[in-house]
mmCIF file of C-alpha atoms in Angstrom:
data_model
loop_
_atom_site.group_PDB
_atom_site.id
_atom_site.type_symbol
_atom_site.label_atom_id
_atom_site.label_comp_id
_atom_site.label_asym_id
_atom_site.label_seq_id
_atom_site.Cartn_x
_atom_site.Cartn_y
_atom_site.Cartn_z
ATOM 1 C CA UNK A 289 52.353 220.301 94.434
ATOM 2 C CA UNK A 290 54.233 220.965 97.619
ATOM 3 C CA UNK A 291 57.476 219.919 98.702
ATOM 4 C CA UNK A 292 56.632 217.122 100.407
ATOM 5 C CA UNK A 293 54.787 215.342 97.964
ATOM 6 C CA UNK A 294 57.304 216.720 95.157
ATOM 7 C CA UNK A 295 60.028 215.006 97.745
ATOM 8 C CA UNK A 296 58.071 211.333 98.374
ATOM 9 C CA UNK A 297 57.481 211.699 94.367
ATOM 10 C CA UNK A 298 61.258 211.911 93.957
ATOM 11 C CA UNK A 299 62.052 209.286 96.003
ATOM 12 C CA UNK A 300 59.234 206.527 94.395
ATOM 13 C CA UNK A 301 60.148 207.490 91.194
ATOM 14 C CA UNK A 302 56.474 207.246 90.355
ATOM 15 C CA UNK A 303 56.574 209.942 87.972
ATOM 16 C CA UNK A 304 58.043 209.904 84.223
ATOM 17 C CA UNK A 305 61.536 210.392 83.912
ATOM 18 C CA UNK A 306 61.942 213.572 81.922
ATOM 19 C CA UNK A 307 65.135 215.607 83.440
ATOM 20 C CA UNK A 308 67.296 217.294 81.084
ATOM 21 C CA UNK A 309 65.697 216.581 77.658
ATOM 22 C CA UNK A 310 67.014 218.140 74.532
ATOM 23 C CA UNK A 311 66.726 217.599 71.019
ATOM 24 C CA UNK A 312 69.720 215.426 69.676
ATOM 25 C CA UNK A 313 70.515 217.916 67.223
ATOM 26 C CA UNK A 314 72.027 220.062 69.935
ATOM 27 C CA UNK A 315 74.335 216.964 71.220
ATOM 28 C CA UNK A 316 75.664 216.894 67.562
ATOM 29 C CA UNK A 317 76.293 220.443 66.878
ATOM 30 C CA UNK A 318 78.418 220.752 69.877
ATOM 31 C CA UNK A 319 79.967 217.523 69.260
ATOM 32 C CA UNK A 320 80.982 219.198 65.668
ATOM 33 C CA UNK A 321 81.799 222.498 67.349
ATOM 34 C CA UNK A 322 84.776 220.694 69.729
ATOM 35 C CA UNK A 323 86.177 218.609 66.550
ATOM 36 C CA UNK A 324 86.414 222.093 64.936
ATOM 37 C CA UNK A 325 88.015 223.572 67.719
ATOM 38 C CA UNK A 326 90.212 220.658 68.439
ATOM 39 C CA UNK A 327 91.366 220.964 64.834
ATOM 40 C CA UNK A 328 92.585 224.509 65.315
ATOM 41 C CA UNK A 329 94.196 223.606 68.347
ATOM 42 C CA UNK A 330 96.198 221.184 66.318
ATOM 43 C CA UNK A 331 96.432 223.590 63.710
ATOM 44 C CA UNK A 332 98.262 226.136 66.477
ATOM 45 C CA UNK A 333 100.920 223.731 67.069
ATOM 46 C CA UNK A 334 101.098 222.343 63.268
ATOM 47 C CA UNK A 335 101.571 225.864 61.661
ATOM 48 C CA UNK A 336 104.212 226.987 64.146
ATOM 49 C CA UNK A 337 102.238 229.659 65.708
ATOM 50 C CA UNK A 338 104.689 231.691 68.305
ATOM 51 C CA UNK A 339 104.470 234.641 70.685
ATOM 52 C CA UNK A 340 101.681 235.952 72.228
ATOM 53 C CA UNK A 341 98.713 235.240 69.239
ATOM 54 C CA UNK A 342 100.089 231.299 70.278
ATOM 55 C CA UNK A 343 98.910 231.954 73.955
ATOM 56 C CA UNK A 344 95.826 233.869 72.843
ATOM 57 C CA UNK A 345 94.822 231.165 70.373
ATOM 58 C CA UNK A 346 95.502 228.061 72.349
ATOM 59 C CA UNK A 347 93.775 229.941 75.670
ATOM 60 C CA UNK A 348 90.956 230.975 73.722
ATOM 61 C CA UNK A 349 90.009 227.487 72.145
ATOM 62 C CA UNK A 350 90.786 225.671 75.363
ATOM 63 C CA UNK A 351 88.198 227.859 76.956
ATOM 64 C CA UNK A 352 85.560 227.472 73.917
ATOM 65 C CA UNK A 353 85.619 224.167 74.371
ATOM 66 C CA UNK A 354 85.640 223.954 78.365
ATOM 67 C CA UNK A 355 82.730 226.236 78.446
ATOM 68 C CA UNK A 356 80.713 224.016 75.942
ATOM 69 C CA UNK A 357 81.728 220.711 77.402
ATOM 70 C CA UNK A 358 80.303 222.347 80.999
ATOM 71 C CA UNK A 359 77.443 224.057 79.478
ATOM 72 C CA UNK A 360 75.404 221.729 77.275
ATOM 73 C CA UNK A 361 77.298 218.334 77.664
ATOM 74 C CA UNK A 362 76.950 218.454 81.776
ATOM 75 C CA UNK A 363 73.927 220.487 81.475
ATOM 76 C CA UNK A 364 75.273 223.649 83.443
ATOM 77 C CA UNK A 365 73.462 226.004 81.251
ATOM 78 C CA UNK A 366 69.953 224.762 82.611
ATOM 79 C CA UNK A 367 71.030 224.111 86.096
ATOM 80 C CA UNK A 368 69.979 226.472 89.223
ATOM 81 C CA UNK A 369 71.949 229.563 89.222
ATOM 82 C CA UNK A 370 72.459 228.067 92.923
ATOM 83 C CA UNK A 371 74.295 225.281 91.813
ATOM 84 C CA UNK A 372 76.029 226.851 89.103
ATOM 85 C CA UNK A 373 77.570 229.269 91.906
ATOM 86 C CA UNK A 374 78.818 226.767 94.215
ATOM 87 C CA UNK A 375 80.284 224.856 91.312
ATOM 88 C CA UNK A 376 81.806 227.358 88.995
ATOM 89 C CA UNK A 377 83.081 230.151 91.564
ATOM 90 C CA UNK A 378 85.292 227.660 93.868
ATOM 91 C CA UNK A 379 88.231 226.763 90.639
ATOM 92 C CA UNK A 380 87.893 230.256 89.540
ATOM 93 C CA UNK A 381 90.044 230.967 92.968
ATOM 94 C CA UNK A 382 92.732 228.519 91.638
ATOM 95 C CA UNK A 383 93.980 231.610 89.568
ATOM 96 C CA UNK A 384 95.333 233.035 92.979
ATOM 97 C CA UNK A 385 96.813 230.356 93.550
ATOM 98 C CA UNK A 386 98.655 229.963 89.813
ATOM 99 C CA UNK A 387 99.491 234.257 90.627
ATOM 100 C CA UNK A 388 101.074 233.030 94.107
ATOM 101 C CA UNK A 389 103.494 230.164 92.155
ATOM 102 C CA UNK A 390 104.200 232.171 89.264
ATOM 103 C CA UNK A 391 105.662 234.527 91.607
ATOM 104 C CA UNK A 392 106.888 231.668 93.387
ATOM 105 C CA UNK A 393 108.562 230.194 90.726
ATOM 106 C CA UNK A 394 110.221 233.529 89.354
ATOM 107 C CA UNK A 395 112.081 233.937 92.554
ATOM 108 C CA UNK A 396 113.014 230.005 91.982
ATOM 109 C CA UNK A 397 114.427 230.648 89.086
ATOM 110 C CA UNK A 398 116.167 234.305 90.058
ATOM 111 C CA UNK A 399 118.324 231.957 92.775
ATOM 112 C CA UNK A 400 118.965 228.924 90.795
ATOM 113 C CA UNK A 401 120.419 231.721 88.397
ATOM 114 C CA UNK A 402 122.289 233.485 91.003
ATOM 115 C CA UNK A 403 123.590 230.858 93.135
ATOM 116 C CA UNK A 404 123.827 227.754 90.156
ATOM 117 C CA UNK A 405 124.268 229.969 87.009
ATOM 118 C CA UNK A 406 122.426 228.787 83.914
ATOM 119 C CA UNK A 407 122.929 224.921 84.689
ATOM 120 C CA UNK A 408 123.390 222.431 87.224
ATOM 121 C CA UNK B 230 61.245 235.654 87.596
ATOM 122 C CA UNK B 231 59.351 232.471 88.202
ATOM 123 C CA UNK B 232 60.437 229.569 87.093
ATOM 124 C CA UNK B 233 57.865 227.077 85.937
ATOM 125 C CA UNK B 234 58.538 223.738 84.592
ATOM 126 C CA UNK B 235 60.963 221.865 86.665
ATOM 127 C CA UNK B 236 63.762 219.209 85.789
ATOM 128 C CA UNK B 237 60.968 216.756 86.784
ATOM 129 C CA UNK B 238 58.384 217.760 84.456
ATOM 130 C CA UNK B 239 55.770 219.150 87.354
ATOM 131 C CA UNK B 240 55.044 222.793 87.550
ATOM 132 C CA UNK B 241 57.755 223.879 89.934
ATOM 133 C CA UNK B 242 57.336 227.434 90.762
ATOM 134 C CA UNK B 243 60.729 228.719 92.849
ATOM 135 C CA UNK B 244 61.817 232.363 92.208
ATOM 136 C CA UNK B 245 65.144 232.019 89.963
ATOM 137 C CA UNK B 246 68.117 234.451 89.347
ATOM 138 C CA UNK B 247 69.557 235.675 92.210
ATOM 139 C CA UNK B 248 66.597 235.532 94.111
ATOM 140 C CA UNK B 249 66.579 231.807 93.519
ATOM 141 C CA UNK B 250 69.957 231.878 94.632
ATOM 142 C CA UNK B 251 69.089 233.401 98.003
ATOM 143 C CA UNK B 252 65.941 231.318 98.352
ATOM 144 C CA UNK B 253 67.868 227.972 97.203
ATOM 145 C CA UNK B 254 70.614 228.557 100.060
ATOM 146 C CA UNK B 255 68.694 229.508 102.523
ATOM 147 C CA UNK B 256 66.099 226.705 102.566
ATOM 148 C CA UNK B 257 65.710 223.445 104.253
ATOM 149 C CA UNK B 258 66.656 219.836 103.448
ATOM 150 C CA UNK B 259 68.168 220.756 99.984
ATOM 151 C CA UNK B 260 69.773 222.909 98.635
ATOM 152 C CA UNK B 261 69.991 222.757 95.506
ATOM 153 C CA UNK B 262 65.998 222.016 94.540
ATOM 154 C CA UNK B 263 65.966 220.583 90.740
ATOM 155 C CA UNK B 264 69.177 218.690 91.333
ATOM 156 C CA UNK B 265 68.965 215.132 93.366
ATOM 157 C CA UNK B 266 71.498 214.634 95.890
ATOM 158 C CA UNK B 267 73.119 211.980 93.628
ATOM 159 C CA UNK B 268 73.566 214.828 90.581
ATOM 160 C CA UNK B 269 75.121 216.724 93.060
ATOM 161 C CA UNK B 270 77.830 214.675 95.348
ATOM 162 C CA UNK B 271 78.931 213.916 92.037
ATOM 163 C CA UNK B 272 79.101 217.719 91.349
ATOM 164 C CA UNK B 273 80.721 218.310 94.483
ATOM 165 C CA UNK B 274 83.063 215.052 93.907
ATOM 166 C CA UNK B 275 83.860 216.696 90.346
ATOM 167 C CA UNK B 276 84.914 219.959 92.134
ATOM 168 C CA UNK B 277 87.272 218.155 94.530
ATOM 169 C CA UNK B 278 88.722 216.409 91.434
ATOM 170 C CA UNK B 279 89.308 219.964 89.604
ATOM 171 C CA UNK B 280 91.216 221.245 92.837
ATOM 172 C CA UNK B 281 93.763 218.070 92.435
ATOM 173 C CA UNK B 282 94.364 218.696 88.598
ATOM 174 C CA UNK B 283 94.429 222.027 89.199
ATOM 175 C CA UNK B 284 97.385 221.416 91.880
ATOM 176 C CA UNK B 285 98.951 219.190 89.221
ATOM 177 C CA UNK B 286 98.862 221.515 86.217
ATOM 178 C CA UNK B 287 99.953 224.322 89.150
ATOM 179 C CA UNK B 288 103.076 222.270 90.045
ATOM 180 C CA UNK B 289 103.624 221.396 86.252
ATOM 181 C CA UNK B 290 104.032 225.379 85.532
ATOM 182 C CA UNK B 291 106.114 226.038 88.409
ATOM 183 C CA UNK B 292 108.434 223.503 87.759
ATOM 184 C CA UNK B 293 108.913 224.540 84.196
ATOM 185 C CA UNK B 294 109.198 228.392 84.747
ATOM 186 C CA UNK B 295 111.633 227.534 87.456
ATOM 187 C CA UNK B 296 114.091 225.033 86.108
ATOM 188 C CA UNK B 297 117.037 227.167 84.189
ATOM 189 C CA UNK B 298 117.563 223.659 82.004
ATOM 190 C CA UNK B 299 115.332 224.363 78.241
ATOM 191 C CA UNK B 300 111.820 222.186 78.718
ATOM 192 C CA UNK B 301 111.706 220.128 76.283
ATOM 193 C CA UNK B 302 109.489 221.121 72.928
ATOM 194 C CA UNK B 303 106.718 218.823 72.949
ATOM 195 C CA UNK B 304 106.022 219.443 69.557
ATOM 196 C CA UNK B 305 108.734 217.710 68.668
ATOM 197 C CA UNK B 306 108.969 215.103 71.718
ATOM 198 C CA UNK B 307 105.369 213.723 70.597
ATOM 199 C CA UNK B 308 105.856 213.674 66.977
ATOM 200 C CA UNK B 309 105.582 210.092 65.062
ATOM 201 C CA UNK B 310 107.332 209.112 62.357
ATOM 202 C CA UNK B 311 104.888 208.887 59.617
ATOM 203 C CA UNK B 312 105.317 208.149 56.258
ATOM 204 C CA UNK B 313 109.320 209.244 56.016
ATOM 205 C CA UNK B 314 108.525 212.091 58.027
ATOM 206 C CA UNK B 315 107.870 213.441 61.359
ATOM 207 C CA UNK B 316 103.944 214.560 62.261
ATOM 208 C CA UNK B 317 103.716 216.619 65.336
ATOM 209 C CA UNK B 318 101.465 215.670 68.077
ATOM 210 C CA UNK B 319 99.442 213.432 65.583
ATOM 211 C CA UNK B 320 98.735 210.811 68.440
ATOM 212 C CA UNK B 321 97.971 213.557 70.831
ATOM 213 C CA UNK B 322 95.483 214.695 68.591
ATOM 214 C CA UNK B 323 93.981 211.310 67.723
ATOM 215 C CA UNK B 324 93.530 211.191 71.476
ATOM 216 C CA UNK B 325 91.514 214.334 71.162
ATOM 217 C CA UNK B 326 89.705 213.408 68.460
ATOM 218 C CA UNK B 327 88.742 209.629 70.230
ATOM 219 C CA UNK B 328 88.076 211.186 73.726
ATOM 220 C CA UNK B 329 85.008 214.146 72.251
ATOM 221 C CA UNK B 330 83.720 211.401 70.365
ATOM 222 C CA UNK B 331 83.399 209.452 73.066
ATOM 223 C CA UNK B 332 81.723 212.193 75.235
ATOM 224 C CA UNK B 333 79.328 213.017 72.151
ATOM 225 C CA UNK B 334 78.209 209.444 72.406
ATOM 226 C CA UNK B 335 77.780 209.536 76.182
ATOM 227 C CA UNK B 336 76.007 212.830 76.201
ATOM 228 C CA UNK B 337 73.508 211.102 73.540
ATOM 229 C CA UNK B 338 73.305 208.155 75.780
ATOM 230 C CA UNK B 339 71.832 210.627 79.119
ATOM 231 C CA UNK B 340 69.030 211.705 75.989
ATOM 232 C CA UNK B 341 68.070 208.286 74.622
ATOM 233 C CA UNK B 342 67.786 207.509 78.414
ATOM 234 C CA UNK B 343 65.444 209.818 79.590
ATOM 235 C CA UNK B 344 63.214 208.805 76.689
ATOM 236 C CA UNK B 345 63.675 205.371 77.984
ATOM 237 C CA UNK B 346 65.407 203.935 75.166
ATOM 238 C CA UNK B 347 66.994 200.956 76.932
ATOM 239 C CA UNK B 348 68.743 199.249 74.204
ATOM 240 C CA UNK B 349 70.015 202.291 72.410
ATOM 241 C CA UNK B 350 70.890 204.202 75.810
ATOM 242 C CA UNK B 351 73.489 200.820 76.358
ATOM 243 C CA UNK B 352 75.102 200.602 72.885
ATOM 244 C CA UNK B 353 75.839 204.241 73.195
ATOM 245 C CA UNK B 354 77.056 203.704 76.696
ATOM 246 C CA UNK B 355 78.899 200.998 75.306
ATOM 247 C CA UNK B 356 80.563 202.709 72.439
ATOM 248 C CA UNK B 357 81.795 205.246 74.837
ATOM 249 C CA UNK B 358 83.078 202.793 76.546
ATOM 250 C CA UNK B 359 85.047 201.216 73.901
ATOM 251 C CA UNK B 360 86.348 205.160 72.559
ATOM 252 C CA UNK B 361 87.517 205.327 76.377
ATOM 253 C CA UNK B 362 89.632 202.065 76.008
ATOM 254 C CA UNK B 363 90.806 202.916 72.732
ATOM 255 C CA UNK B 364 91.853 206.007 74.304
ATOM 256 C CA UNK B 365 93.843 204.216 77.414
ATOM 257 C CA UNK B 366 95.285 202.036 74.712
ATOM 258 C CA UNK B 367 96.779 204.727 72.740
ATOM 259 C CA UNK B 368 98.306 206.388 76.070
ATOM 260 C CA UNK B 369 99.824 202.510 76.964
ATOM 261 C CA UNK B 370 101.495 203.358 73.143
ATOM 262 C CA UNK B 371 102.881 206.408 73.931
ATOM 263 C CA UNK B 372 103.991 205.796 77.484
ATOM 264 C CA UNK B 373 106.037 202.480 75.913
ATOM 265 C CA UNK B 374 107.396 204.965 73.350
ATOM 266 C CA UNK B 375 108.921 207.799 75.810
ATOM 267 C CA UNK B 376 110.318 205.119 78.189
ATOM 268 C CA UNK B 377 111.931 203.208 75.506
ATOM 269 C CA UNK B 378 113.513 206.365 74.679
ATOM 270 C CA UNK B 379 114.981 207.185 77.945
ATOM 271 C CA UNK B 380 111.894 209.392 79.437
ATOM 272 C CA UNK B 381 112.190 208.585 83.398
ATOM 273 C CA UNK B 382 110.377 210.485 86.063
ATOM 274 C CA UNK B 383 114.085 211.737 87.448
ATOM 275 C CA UNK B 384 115.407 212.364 83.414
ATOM 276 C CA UNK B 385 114.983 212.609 79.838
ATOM 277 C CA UNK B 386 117.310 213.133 76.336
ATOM 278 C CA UNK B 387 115.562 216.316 75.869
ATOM 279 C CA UNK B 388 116.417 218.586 79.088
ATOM 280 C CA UNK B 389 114.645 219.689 81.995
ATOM 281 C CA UNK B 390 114.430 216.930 84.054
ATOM 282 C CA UNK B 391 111.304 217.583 85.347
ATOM 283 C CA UNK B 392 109.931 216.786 82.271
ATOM 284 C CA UNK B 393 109.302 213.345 83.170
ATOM 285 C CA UNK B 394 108.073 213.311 86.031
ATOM 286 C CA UNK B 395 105.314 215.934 85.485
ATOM 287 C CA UNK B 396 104.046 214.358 82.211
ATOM 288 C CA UNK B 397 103.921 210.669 84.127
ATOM 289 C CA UNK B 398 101.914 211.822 87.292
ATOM 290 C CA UNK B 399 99.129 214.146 85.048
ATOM 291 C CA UNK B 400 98.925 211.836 81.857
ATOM 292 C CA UNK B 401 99.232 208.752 84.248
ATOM 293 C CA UNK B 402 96.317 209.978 86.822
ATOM 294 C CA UNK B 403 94.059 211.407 83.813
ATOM 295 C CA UNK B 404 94.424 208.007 82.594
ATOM 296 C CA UNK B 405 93.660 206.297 85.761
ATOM 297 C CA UNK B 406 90.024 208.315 85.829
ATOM 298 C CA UNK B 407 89.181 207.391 81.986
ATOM 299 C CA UNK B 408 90.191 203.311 83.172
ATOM 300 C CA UNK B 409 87.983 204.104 86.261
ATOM 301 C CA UNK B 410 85.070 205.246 84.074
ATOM 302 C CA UNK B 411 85.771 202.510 81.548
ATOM 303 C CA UNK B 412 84.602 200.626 84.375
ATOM 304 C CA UNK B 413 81.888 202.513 85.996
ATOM 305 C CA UNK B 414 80.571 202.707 82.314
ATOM 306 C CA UNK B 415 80.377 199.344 81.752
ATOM 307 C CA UNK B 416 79.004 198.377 85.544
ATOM 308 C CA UNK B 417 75.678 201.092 84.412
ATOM 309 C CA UNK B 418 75.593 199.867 80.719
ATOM 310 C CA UNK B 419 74.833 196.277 82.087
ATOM 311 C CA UNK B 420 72.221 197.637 84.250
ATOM 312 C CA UNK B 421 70.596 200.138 81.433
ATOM 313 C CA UNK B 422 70.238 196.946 79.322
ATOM 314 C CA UNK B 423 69.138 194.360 81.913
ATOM 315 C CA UNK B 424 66.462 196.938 82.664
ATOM 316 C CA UNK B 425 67.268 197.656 86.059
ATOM 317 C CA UNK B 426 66.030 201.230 86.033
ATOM 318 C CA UNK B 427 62.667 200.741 83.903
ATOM 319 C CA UNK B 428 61.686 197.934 86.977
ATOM 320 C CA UNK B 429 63.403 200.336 90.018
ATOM 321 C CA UNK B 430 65.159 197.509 90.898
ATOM 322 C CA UNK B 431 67.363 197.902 93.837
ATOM 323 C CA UNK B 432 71.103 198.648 93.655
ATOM 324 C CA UNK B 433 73.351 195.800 95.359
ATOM 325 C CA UNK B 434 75.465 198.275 96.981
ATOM 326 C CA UNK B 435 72.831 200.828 98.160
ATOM 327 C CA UNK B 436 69.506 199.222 98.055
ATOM 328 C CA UNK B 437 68.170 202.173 96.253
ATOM 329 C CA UNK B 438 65.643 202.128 93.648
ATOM 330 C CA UNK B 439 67.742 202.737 90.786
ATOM 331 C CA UNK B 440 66.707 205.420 88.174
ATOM 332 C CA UNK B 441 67.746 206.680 84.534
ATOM 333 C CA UNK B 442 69.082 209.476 86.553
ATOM 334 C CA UNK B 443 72.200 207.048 87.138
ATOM 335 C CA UNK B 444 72.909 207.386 83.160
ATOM 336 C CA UNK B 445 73.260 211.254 83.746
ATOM 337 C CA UNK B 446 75.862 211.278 86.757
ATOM 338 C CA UNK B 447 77.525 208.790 84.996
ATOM 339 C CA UNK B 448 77.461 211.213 82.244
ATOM 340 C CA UNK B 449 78.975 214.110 84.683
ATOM 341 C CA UNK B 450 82.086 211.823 85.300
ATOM 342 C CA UNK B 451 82.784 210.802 82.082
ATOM 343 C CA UNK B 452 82.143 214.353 80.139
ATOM 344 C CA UNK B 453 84.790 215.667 83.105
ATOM 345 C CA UNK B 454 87.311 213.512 82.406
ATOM 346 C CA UNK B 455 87.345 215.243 78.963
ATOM 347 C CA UNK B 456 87.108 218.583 80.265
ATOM 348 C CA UNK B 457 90.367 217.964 82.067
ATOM 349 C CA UNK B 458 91.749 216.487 78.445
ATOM 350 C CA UNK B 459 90.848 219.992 77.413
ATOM 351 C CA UNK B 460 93.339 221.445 79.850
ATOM 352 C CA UNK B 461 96.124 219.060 80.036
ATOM 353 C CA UNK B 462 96.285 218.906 75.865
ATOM 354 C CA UNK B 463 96.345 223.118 75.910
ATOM 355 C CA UNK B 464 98.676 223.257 78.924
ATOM 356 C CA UNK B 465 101.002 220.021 78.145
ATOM 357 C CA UNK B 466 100.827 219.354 74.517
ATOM 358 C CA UNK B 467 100.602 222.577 73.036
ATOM 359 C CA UNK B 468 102.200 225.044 75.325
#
């Protein structure tokens, strides 16, 4: 089929609907997977956790359960690797801008201290 | 390095990898060839969305690594009193809970649609719905709780000042989006189960033939708004 008939298809909607179909046992697993990993979130906070294995935990379950929200629940994992680009490269660039006001803020905080001392 | 079966179902043979890449970017009328245009403004809407949280959460850690006042411990500040004692973050993680159910169900709701399962496809659109109020509701709670003891966006008991007004403008605008797609939820529900997109009938608003592809970008929205959940309950809650 070429494009243009693939393209007047689209737009009729003459053909059966099939986009994105997967078995609902994969909906369910993941659906289990995030209550798991919400529960050791939880669990983070509820045991007290401190110190760096606090950050590593929490950073590592929020990202689980990002990356399997994007993956299967929006379908990322069987989109074009075009789209994919466009959509997941863009926020990764947010981290320079979380390194600019983290350095931002430590200067903040190095005046307030000098100028202020440790309260207003 | 071919792929061959297309979202559509019709042999759809476009190079993929980073060839497809290439060839997807550099062709004509779309770009993005297995995705509709609808699937992706709503991508493209999503990613504009991402930058304003993002700014959000951004201003939220600047705030808090630059005020010399102690932040607040929110492990304490969101604790209920349960049972003669206090339960950290129990509500928070109720939310939690409520909100992935709620996407599970919507995510099943996309599947039962493509197989053209009207009157499932709307009770499970409809059950997210309901998770999604449930959800609001439970933020109403906790809002009435913090203001009633002295949380303001310019001060709070606890400390840092700033405390206040960061947690009312991210929790308040995440819960503006889950009230939003309370809504659009609803709005697509009523059309699953009148049938609108089994007879292509046309949308009010565009005229276009509406299609079960509707259930999916719904789907985006809603399984975004508990993406950013994700974030804001690491970042806010448990930080």
């Amino acid at each position: 089929m070429n494009e243009t008939t693939a393209h007047a298809h689209i737009q009729s909607g003459q053909q059966p609907q099939t986009g994105q179909q997967h078995p609902i046992r994969l909906y369910l697993v993941v659906w289990g997977m995030l209550f798991v990993l919400s529960a050791f979130s939880y669990m983070v906070d509820y045991l007290g956790l401190q110190g760096y294995l606090r950050w590593t935990l929490i950073l590592l379950f929020m990202m689980a359960k990002a990356g399997l929200i994007v993956a299967v629940f929006m379908h990322m994992a069987w989109e074009r690797l075009a789209l994919v680009y466009a959509i997941m490269l863009p926020p990764l660039l947010v981290l320079v801008f979380v390194a600019l006001m983290v350095s931002e803020a430590d200067y903040t905080i190095f005046t307030r201290l000098a100028f202020f001392g440790t309260g207003p | 390095m071919v792929q061959t079966i297309g979202t559509h179902g019709e042999p759809d043979l476009r190079p993929v990898g980073l060839h497809g890449v290439a060839a997807d970017f550099a062709s004509d009328q779309r770009a993005f060839k297995t995705a509709s245009w609808g699937k992706a403004m709503m991508w493209i809407f999503l990613l504009s969305d991402t930058f304003v949280f993002g700014c959000f959460l951004i201003a939220y850690m600047t705030a808090r690594m630059s005020t010399p006042v102690a932040w607040p411990n929110p492990s304490e500040v969101f604790a209920l009193h349960i049972g003669g004692q206090d339960v950290p973050l129990i509500l928070i993680a109720i939310m939690t809970f409520v909100l992935i159910s709620s996407s599970g169900t919507m995510a099943m709701a996309v599947n039962f649609g493509y197989r053209r399962e009207r009157r499932t496809t709307a009770i499970l659109m409809l059950l997210t719905a309901v998770l999604g109020a449930c959800f609001v509701g439970m933020q109403a709670f906790e809002w009435t709780k913090l203001i009633s003891e002295g949380v303001r966006p310019w001060e709070n008991p606890w400390g840092a000042a700033q405390f206040g007004s960061t947690f009312f403008m991210i929790t308040g605008f995440h819960g503006t989006h889950v009230t939003i797609g309370v809504i659009f939820l609803l709005i697509v529900a009523r059309k699953v189960w009148r049938g609108d997109f089994d007879q292509e009938r046309r949308g009010f608003f565009t005229s276009q033939r509406g299609r079960y592809e509707a259930v999916e970008i719904m789907g985006l929205y809603w399984h975004f708004v508990d993406l950013v959940w994700v974030f804001i309950f690491a970042f806010f809650y448990l930080w």
